């Protein structure tokens, strides 16, 4: 069967484990990805740490002061346990090891590869961009907890407006250029800088809306912010 495209999904950790493990979401996500893999797509799914990482980071920092680098290592460990969970639910359809070095291309016949965080100084969003570069992926889809990038944080500023198309420069104007462990940003600034250099296209969308994700994959009308 001819492969249609390689798609990188940056799967937010808070979609995997918002509080308890999101069993219902993961069942639906699994069905969608397996169905689209059967149609010829290849998926690289990079798992974030989300609330799990933030809880561990907060707890560690409460015990004794932590440097940003130390907090990042804690967050990376959270991405690995989330990634292992996602890997096993795909069974034999997924490469049998979680990939944690996004600069090395592996040979795999499986249509699904699961990745985790790698190094301090950024979030798993940057690992998704690095994997897209390594595998020549056509698109990175950032599955977030917001349907769009907004002019401001919509949870704090009710009047914030959704942005449907934007440049990397405009995004960096909203997020700044520095990464802070546990930061709530629509896309990691370090990932954005790399994607800008690589002239990459990224779509930020509401990750729980799997019908919308399917529309993105099939080239249909979708809700989300396209950054290029």
Tab-separated table of C-alpha atoms in Angstrom:
chain	number	residue	atom	x	y	z
A	1	UNK	CA	0.000	0.000	0.000
A	2	UNK	CA	1.336	3.421	-0.919
A	3	UNK	CA	1.850	5.794	1.982
A	4	UNK	CA	-0.101	9.035	1.649
A	5	UNK	CA	1.905	11.252	3.994
A	6	UNK	CA	3.837	11.340	7.238
A	7	UNK	CA	2.043	13.424	9.843
A	8	UNK	CA	3.530	14.471	13.181
A	9	UNK	CA	1.059	14.871	16.032
A	10	UNK	CA	2.129	16.794	19.116
A	11	UNK	CA	-0.266	15.214	21.611
A	12	UNK	CA	-0.663	17.344	24.712
A	13	UNK	CA	-0.105	15.460	27.939
A	14	UNK	CA	-3.242	16.974	29.426
A	15	UNK	CA	-5.261	15.180	26.748
A	16	UNK	CA	-3.714	11.860	27.810
A	17	UNK	CA	-4.017	12.415	31.575
A	18	UNK	CA	-6.125	15.509	32.353
A	19	UNK	CA	-6.550	14.242	35.935
A	20	UNK	CA	-7.086	10.516	35.616
A	21	UNK	CA	-6.127	8.674	32.416
A	22	UNK	CA	-8.490	9.773	29.622
A	23	UNK	CA	-9.657	6.272	28.706
A	24	UNK	CA	-12.626	7.348	26.566
A	25	UNK	CA	-10.542	9.849	24.590
A	26	UNK	CA	-7.706	7.367	24.075
A	27	UNK	CA	-10.113	4.725	22.778
A	28	UNK	CA	-11.493	7.154	20.197
A	29	UNK	CA	-8.033	8.453	19.324
A	30	UNK	CA	-6.783	4.899	18.816
A	31	UNK	CA	-9.663	4.046	16.479
A	32	UNK	CA	-9.109	7.172	14.383
A	33	UNK	CA	-5.339	6.743	14.049
A	34	UNK	CA	-5.573	3.036	13.196
A	35	UNK	CA	-8.277	3.741	10.604
A	36	UNK	CA	-6.203	6.468	8.940
A	37	UNK	CA	-3.048	4.354	9.105
A	38	UNK	CA	-4.982	1.696	7.191
A	39	UNK	CA	-5.652	4.354	4.537
A	40	UNK	CA	-1.917	4.899	4.097
A	41	UNK	CA	-0.943	7.604	6.576
A	42	UNK	CA	2.149	7.258	8.721
A	43	UNK	CA	1.938	8.893	12.149
A	44	UNK	CA	4.628	10.098	14.513
A	45	UNK	CA	2.917	10.913	17.815
A	46	UNK	CA	4.946	12.968	20.287
A	47	UNK	CA	3.515	12.891	23.811
A	48	UNK	CA	3.724	15.859	26.138
A	49	UNK	CA	3.868	15.843	29.932
A	50	UNK	CA	0.895	18.113	30.596
A	51	UNK	CA	-0.611	18.287	34.066
A	52	UNK	CA	1.335	15.216	35.171
A	53	UNK	CA	4.609	17.027	34.508
A	54	UNK	CA	3.377	20.203	36.197
A	55	UNK	CA	2.291	18.334	39.341
A	56	UNK	CA	5.678	16.662	39.686
A	57	UNK	CA	7.518	19.900	38.934
A	58	UNK	CA	5.461	21.805	41.491
A	59	UNK	CA	5.987	19.106	44.102
A	60	UNK	CA	9.740	18.919	43.539
A	61	UNK	CA	10.086	22.691	43.717
A	62	UNK	CA	8.040	22.765	46.936
A	63	UNK	CA	10.462	20.349	48.602
A	64	UNK	CA	13.597	22.248	47.582
A	65	UNK	CA	14.334	24.963	44.991
A	66	UNK	CA	14.829	23.560	41.500
A	67	UNK	CA	16.655	25.026	38.523
A	68	UNK	CA	14.796	25.252	35.192
A	69	UNK	CA	17.005	22.436	33.886
A	70	UNK	CA	16.078	20.177	36.798
A	71	UNK	CA	12.391	20.942	36.295
A	72	UNK	CA	12.721	20.129	32.608
A	73	UNK	CA	14.182	16.699	33.404
A	74	UNK	CA	11.191	16.022	35.653
A	75	UNK	CA	8.877	17.072	32.835
A	76	UNK	CA	10.711	14.872	30.328
A	77	UNK	CA	10.211	11.870	32.622
A	78	UNK	CA	6.462	12.592	32.591
A	79	UNK	CA	6.430	12.629	28.780
A	80	UNK	CA	8.061	9.191	28.776
A	81	UNK	CA	5.400	7.540	30.938
A	82	UNK	CA	2.673	9.192	28.847
A	83	UNK	CA	4.381	8.009	25.666
A	84	UNK	CA	4.681	4.450	26.973
A	85	UNK	CA	0.957	4.432	27.697
A	86	UNK	CA	0.149	5.626	24.176
A	87	UNK	CA	2.609	3.187	22.603
A	88	UNK	CA	1.129	0.106	24.228
A	89	UNK	CA	-2.463	0.910	23.233
A	90	UNK	CA	-1.447	0.682	19.558
A	91	UNK	CA	0.039	-2.781	20.015
A	92	UNK	CA	1.854	-4.222	17.013
A	93	UNK	CA	0.902	-1.240	14.835
A	94	UNK	CA	3.434	0.916	16.709
A	95	UNK	CA	7.223	0.780	16.708
A	96	UNK	CA	8.064	-1.243	19.859
A	97	UNK	CA	10.194	1.406	21.592
A	98	UNK	CA	9.415	5.017	22.527
A	99	UNK	CA	11.678	7.284	20.469
A	100	UNK	CA	13.407	9.941	22.569
A	101	UNK	CA	16.018	11.251	20.127
A	102	UNK	CA	14.163	13.152	17.381
A	103	UNK	CA	17.309	13.671	15.309
A	104	UNK	CA	17.803	9.971	14.509
A	105	UNK	CA	15.652	8.401	11.806
A	106	UNK	CA	14.661	4.848	12.591
A	107	UNK	CA	13.642	2.176	10.131
A	108	UNK	CA	10.216	0.837	10.890
A	109	UNK	CA	7.535	-1.000	8.981
A	110	UNK	CA	4.947	-0.037	11.549
A	111	UNK	CA	2.753	2.925	10.526
A	112	UNK	CA	2.927	4.513	13.994
A	113	UNK	CA	5.940	5.804	15.932
A	114	UNK	CA	5.576	7.195	19.455
A	115	UNK	CA	7.977	9.831	20.751
A	116	UNK	CA	8.656	11.547	24.076
A	117	UNK	CA	10.614	14.527	25.338
A	118	UNK	CA	14.368	14.594	24.763
A	119	UNK	CA	16.482	17.362	26.257
A	120	UNK	CA	15.959	20.290	28.667
A	121	UNK	CA	15.366	23.783	27.347
A	122	UNK	CA	12.146	23.197	25.436
A	123	UNK	CA	8.881	21.259	25.442
A	124	UNK	CA	7.891	18.214	23.419
A	125	UNK	CA	6.590	20.648	20.757
A	126	UNK	CA	10.197	21.174	19.685
A	127	UNK	CA	10.741	17.428	19.551
A	128	UNK	CA	7.727	17.243	17.209
A	129	UNK	CA	9.292	19.841	14.909
A	130	UNK	CA	12.649	18.034	15.004
A	131	UNK	CA	10.934	14.758	14.110
A	132	UNK	CA	9.105	16.451	11.254
A	133	UNK	CA	12.454	17.649	9.929
A	134	UNK	CA	14.075	14.228	10.411
A	135	UNK	CA	11.299	12.349	8.612
A	136	UNK	CA	10.364	15.008	6.052
A	137	UNK	CA	6.818	15.172	7.423
A	138	UNK	CA	4.265	17.170	5.495
A	139	UNK	CA	2.591	18.663	8.569
A	140	UNK	CA	2.766	19.052	12.342
A	141	UNK	CA	-0.583	19.078	14.149
A	142	UNK	CA	-0.455	20.449	17.682
A	143	UNK	CA	-3.314	18.802	19.586
A	144	UNK	CA	-3.924	21.325	22.333
A	145	UNK	CA	-6.664	22.212	24.828
A	146	UNK	CA	-7.702	25.285	22.837
A	147	UNK	CA	-9.354	25.374	19.395
A	148	UNK	CA	-7.222	28.274	18.104
A	149	UNK	CA	-4.307	30.490	18.961
A	150	UNK	CA	-5.814	33.638	20.447
A	151	UNK	CA	-4.698	37.249	20.658
A	152	UNK	CA	-4.306	36.654	24.433
A	153	UNK	CA	-4.870	33.799	26.891
A	154	UNK	CA	-8.634	33.148	26.500
A	155	UNK	CA	-8.821	31.671	30.004
A	156	UNK	CA	-7.700	35.007	31.450
A	157	UNK	CA	-8.926	37.490	28.831
A	158	UNK	CA	-12.537	36.742	27.780
A	159	UNK	CA	-12.309	39.275	24.931
A	160	UNK	CA	-9.370	37.452	23.289
A	161	UNK	CA	-9.974	36.799	19.587
A	162	UNK	CA	-9.181	33.587	17.699
A	163	UNK	CA	-6.584	33.764	14.923
A	164	UNK	CA	-7.077	31.414	11.979
A	165	UNK	CA	-3.917	32.213	9.983
A	166	UNK	CA	-0.711	33.686	11.329
A	167	UNK	CA	3.029	33.886	10.775
A	168	UNK	CA	5.694	32.535	13.098
A	169	UNK	CA	6.768	36.093	13.822
A	170	UNK	CA	3.253	36.939	14.983
A	171	UNK	CA	3.125	33.877	17.230
A	172	UNK	CA	6.470	34.740	18.820
A	173	UNK	CA	5.094	38.217	19.446
A	174	UNK	CA	2.430	36.587	21.642
A	175	UNK	CA	4.517	33.902	23.370
A	176	UNK	CA	7.912	35.593	23.560
A	177	UNK	CA	11.052	33.685	22.624
A	178	UNK	CA	12.029	32.054	25.920
A	179	UNK	CA	10.921	28.676	27.240
A	180	UNK	CA	9.852	28.270	30.874
A	181	UNK	CA	9.236	24.761	32.300
A	182	UNK	CA	5.491	24.147	32.696
A	183	UNK	CA	4.574	27.231	30.671
A	184	UNK	CA	1.030	27.515	29.266
A	185	UNK	CA	1.608	28.644	25.681
A	186	UNK	CA	-0.140	27.585	22.446
A	187	UNK	CA	3.214	26.461	21.003
A	188	UNK	CA	6.662	26.298	22.583
A	189	UNK	CA	8.701	29.391	21.527
A	190	UNK	CA	11.796	27.253	20.934
A	191	UNK	CA	9.750	24.993	18.675
A	192	UNK	CA	8.366	28.047	16.902
A	193	UNK	CA	11.843	29.437	16.213
A	194	UNK	CA	12.931	26.123	14.708
A	195	UNK	CA	9.734	25.764	12.664
A	196	UNK	CA	10.242	29.301	11.380
A	197	UNK	CA	13.774	28.466	10.229
A	198	UNK	CA	12.565	25.264	8.581
A	199	UNK	CA	9.621	27.069	6.907
A	200	UNK	CA	7.311	24.491	8.397
A	201	UNK	CA	3.514	24.479	8.593
A	202	UNK	CA	1.859	23.750	11.945
A	203	UNK	CA	-1.831	23.574	12.809
A	204	UNK	CA	-2.908	24.249	16.394
A	205	UNK	CA	-6.307	22.715	17.179
A	206	UNK	CA	-8.517	21.397	19.960
A	207	UNK	CA	-7.167	17.900	20.486
A	208	UNK	CA	-10.329	16.382	21.925
A	209	UNK	CA	-12.260	17.193	18.751
A	210	UNK	CA	-11.289	14.089	16.800
A	211	UNK	CA	-13.818	14.717	14.012
A	212	UNK	CA	-11.937	17.961	13.385
A	213	UNK	CA	-8.597	16.119	13.419
A	214	UNK	CA	-9.963	13.744	10.783
A	215	UNK	CA	-10.986	16.727	8.653
A	216	UNK	CA	-7.430	18.089	8.865
A	217	UNK	CA	-5.975	14.757	7.803
A	218	UNK	CA	-8.360	14.462	4.855
A	219	UNK	CA	-7.853	18.038	3.671
A	220	UNK	CA	-11.370	19.145	4.580
A	221	UNK	CA	-12.557	22.332	6.290
A	222	UNK	CA	-11.357	22.447	9.889
A	223	UNK	CA	-11.175	24.592	13.004
A	224	UNK	CA	-7.713	25.638	14.077
A	225	UNK	CA	-4.864	28.083	13.593
A	226	UNK	CA	-2.470	27.515	10.692
A	227	UNK	CA	0.997	28.910	11.356
A	228	UNK	CA	3.543	29.230	8.568
